[in-house]
């Protein structure tokens, strides 16, 4: 069955981006969060990005209006009763995601696919909160979602082929390139990316180089679009720490131990761009 109404849970930076690409691809979107101020902030961010695209003549004013016209906001999870595909992009806390999936399982029609944008919580553990583990899957977008070409699609042990094919097809419809990963801690993207970021933080911790020099080495020496410390600030240092902890817990291998400096920053509330202070400061 083709997807007509696409639900997004969470109006943070990932949820907004996902809602924007889904509405741009022609789907009707419902973006849900727990408070009016969060969905309003999310909607105004999408409007800002689309207005910028009009100024750059990437889309017309009519296209912008049409995309926005396909996005509805909601603060009542029961509204997901009309969605046939839902992506959860809420905060990266297991107990919160578990409750959302329990609720979605009760609310959504039996055929609806329930995907999670989790960056590292096992898909099988989330799926087991529902009575439809065959319809639960990981659909992991990269930040910033409208710009990044990849969607990592993660099969849980019980995910059906139909669910996998539908999710793969949706990623293509969004103009993204999907890649398949199995359900092990960090999947592929964060299994490789996060130890690199963590090692860059160790380089700061051990005084190997300044923030700028560490980022310059990786940017110019490896042709990365941005250095690992600037990227950590973009992702959020709390998210980086949570993923390192998932890797460490999942493998019990010391090579995944989070750098104490990363923890110290998070404890101080220096979470990166979103708090205007991380490794760098932002106006
Ligand atoms: N939303 C929408 N569009 C954005 C954006 C955002 N937040 N940030 C930048 N853009 C757009 C800009 O408008 C610009 O568009 P045009 O080409 O049409 O002008 C384009 O992206 C390039 O932006 P800039 O010129 O401002 O800057 P840049 O060339 O340095 O690119 C970047 C910025 C795209 C962020 C680039 O630095 C980059 O690719 N960085 C690496 C990002 C990355 O690695 N992301 C993955 C993080 S890991 C993750 O998300 C998974 C996880 O689980 C943690």
Tab-separated table of N, CA and C in Angstrom, residues 94-154:
chain	number	residue	atom	x	y	z
A	94	UNK	N	15.718	5.725	26.179
A	94	UNK	CA	15.036	4.457	25.954
A	94	UNK	C	13.613	4.447	26.504
A	95	UNK	N	13.449	4.934	27.770
A	95	UNK	CA	12.123	4.813	28.387
A	95	UNK	C	11.090	5.667	27.641
A	96	UNK	N	11.533	6.796	27.098
A	96	UNK	CA	10.599	7.667	26.352
A	96	UNK	C	10.214	7.009	25.034
A	97	UNK	N	11.198	6.473	24.321
A	97	UNK	CA	10.894	5.801	23.045
A	97	UNK	C	9.992	4.578	23.282
A	98	UNK	N	10.278	3.824	24.353
A	98	UNK	CA	9.460	2.638	24.645
A	98	UNK	C	7.991	3.035	24.820
A	99	UNK	N	7.754	4.103	25.595
A	99	UNK	CA	6.370	4.527	25.841
A	99	UNK	C	5.704	4.976	24.539
A	100	UNK	N	6.458	5.717	23.711
A	100	UNK	CA	5.893	6.178	22.428
A	100	UNK	C	5.494	4.968	21.575
A	101	UNK	N	6.354	3.958	21.520
A	101	UNK	CA	6.023	2.793	20.683
A	101	UNK	C	4.850	2.000	21.246
A	102	UNK	N	4.759	1.914	22.568
A	102	UNK	CA	3.579	1.244	23.172
A	102	UNK	C	2.322	1.992	22.753
A	103	UNK	N	2.367	3.334	22.847
A	103	UNK	CA	1.193	4.146	22.508
A	103	UNK	C	0.880	4.060	21.016
A	104	UNK	N	1.916	4.157	20.175
A	104	UNK	CA	1.669	4.097	18.729
A	104	UNK	C	1.062	2.756	18.339
A	105	UNK	N	1.519	1.700	18.987
A	105	UNK	CA	1.006	0.363	18.670
A	105	UNK	C	-0.496	0.284	18.943
A	106	UNK	N	-0.921	0.972	20.009
A	106	UNK	CA	-2.352	0.996	20.360
A	106	UNK	C	-3.127	1.902	19.405
A	107	UNK	N	-2.529	3.048	19.026
A	107	UNK	CA	-3.245	4.078	18.278
A	107	UNK	C	-3.307	3.781	16.776
A	108	UNK	N	-2.191	3.335	16.204
A	108	UNK	CA	-2.093	3.262	14.735
A	108	UNK	C	-2.842	2.059	14.170
A	109	UNK	N	-3.253	2.203	12.912
A	109	UNK	CA	-3.948	1.087	12.243
A	109	UNK	C	-2.992	-0.106	12.171
A	110	UNK	N	-3.542	-1.332	12.155
A	110	UNK	CA	-2.668	-2.519	12.237
A	110	UNK	C	-1.614	-2.603	11.133
A	111	UNK	N	-1.904	-2.031	9.951
A	111	UNK	CA	-0.946	-2.125	8.845
A	111	UNK	C	0.155	-1.080	8.910
A	112	UNK	N	0.026	-0.102	9.796
A	112	UNK	CA	0.991	1.010	9.806
A	112	UNK	C	2.386	0.519	10.205
A	113	UNK	N	3.370	1.054	9.505
A	113	UNK	CA	4.771	0.756	9.833
A	113	UNK	C	5.251	1.782	10.856
A	114	UNK	N	5.952	1.303	11.878
A	114	UNK	CA	6.463	2.177	12.930
A	114	UNK	C	7.988	2.174	12.855
A	115	UNK	N	8.544	3.289	12.393
A	115	UNK	CA	10.000	3.376	12.244
A	115	UNK	C	10.569	4.260	13.343
A	116	UNK	N	11.838	4.034	13.650
A	116	UNK	CA	12.507	4.894	14.626
A	116	UNK	C	13.767	5.481	14.013
A	117	UNK	N	13.995	6.745	14.320
A	117	UNK	CA	15.211	7.423	13.867
A	117	UNK	C	16.322	7.276	14.917
A	118	UNK	N	16.172	6.305	15.809
A	118	UNK	CA	17.201	6.174	16.858
A	118	UNK	C	18.594	6.081	16.258
A	119	UNK	N	19.560	6.699	16.938
A	119	UNK	CA	20.922	6.619	16.429
A	119	UNK	C	21.647	5.410	16.997
A	120	UNK	N	21.096	4.771	18.026
A	120	UNK	CA	21.835	3.622	18.562
A	120	UNK	C	21.053	2.660	19.460
A	121	UNK	N	19.803	2.968	19.776
A	121	UNK	CA	19.061	2.017	20.628
A	121	UNK	C	18.662	0.815	19.759
A	122	UNK	N	18.874	-0.425	20.256
A	122	UNK	CA	18.565	-1.593	19.424
A	122	UNK	C	17.110	-1.603	18.939
A	123	UNK	N	16.942	-1.880	17.637
A	123	UNK	CA	15.609	-1.902	17.031
A	123	UNK	C	14.768	-3.013	17.661
A	124	UNK	N	15.421	-4.149	17.945
A	124	UNK	CA	14.698	-5.285	18.529
A	124	UNK	C	14.099	-4.933	19.887
A	125	UNK	N	14.832	-4.140	20.656
A	125	UNK	CA	14.350	-3.772	21.993
A	125	UNK	C	13.135	-2.839	21.872
A	126	UNK	N	13.174	-1.946	20.891
A	126	UNK	CA	12.034	-1.043	20.662
A	126	UNK	C	10.852	-1.851	20.122
A	127	UNK	N	11.136	-2.749	19.166
A	127	UNK	CA	10.069	-3.545	18.534
A	127	UNK	C	9.326	-4.392	19.561
A	128	UNK	N	10.059	-4.873	20.575
A	128	UNK	CA	9.434	-5.771	21.547
A	128	UNK	C	8.445	-5.044	22.465
A	129	UNK	N	8.390	-3.715	22.365
A	129	UNK	CA	7.382	-2.954	23.131
A	129	UNK	C	6.024	-3.010	22.439
A	130	UNK	N	6.005	-3.513	21.210
A	130	UNK	CA	4.782	-3.496	20.405
A	130	UNK	C	4.297	-4.924	20.135
A	131	UNK	N	3.083	-4.999	19.651
A	131	UNK	CA	2.550	-6.298	19.233
A	131	UNK	C	2.764	-6.514	17.747
A	132	UNK	N	3.582	-5.672	17.105
A	132	UNK	CA	3.837	-5.787	15.661
A	132	UNK	C	5.334	-5.638	15.342
A	133	UNK	N	6.188	-6.477	15.967
A	133	UNK	CA	7.639	-6.312	15.753
A	133	UNK	C	8.052	-6.454	14.287
A	134	UNK	N	7.214	-7.138	13.493
A	134	UNK	CA	7.527	-7.283	12.055
A	134	UNK	C	7.389	-5.949	11.320
A	135	UNK	N	6.664	-5.001	11.926
A	135	UNK	CA	6.430	-3.700	11.266
A	135	UNK	C	7.250	-2.585	11.918
A	136	UNK	N	8.231	-2.967	12.712
A	136	UNK	CA	9.097	-1.964	13.348
A	136	UNK	C	10.484	-2.027	12.691
A	137	UNK	N	11.033	-0.856	12.406
A	137	UNK	CA	12.288	-0.789	11.643
A	137	UNK	C	13.051	0.483	12.018
A	138	UNK	N	14.347	0.494	11.799
A	138	UNK	CA	15.142	1.710	11.995
A	138	UNK	C	15.229	2.479	10.681
A	139	UNK	N	14.951	3.792	10.748
A	139	UNK	CA	15.089	4.657	9.575
A	139	UNK	C	15.899	5.848	10.058
A	140	UNK	N	17.204	5.743	9.883
A	140	UNK	CA	18.122	6.673	10.543
A	140	UNK	C	18.609	7.731	9.548
A	141	UNK	N	18.101	8.944	9.737
A	141	UNK	CA	18.468	10.075	8.877
A	141	UNK	C	19.706	10.754	9.459
A	142	UNK	N	20.409	11.481	8.608
A	142	UNK	CA	21.606	12.204	9.041
A	142	UNK	C	21.290	13.700	9.137
A	143	UNK	N	22.008	14.374	9.967
A	143	UNK	CA	21.799	15.792	10.258
A	143	UNK	C	22.791	16.661	9.455
A	144	UNK	N	22.389	17.711	8.746
A	144	UNK	CA	21.025	18.214	8.553
A	144	UNK	C	20.264	17.402	7.494
A	145	UNK	N	19.072	16.951	7.880
A	145	UNK	CA	18.325	15.985	7.057
A	145	UNK	C	18.079	16.461	5.619
A	146	UNK	N	17.675	17.726	5.390
A	146	UNK	CA	17.382	18.103	4.001
A	146	UNK	C	18.613	18.038	3.092
A	147	UNK	N	19.813	18.108	3.687
A	147	UNK	CA	21.044	18.185	2.884
A	147	UNK	C	21.711	16.818	2.713
A	148	UNK	N	21.646	15.981	3.733
A	148	UNK	CA	22.434	14.751	3.729
A	148	UNK	C	21.734	13.665	2.906
A	149	UNK	N	22.525	12.983	2.060
A	149	UNK	CA	21.955	12.055	1.071
A	149	UNK	C	21.598	10.680	1.651
A	150	UNK	N	22.155	10.346	2.810
A	150	UNK	CA	22.009	8.968	3.309
A	150	UNK	C	20.806	8.759	4.227
A	151	UNK	N	20.174	7.589	4.093
A	151	UNK	CA	19.294	7.080	5.152
A	151	UNK	C	19.760	5.651	5.451
A	152	UNK	N	20.115	5.408	6.704
A	152	UNK	CA	20.537	4.071	7.118
A	152	UNK	C	19.280	3.316	7.546
A	153	UNK	N	19.060	2.157	6.950
A	153	UNK	CA	17.833	1.406	7.267
A	153	UNK	C	18.223	0.137	8.012
A	154	UNK	N	17.662	-0.001	9.216
A	154	UNK	CA	18.113	-1.078	10.098
A	154	UNK	C	16.994	-2.079	10.342
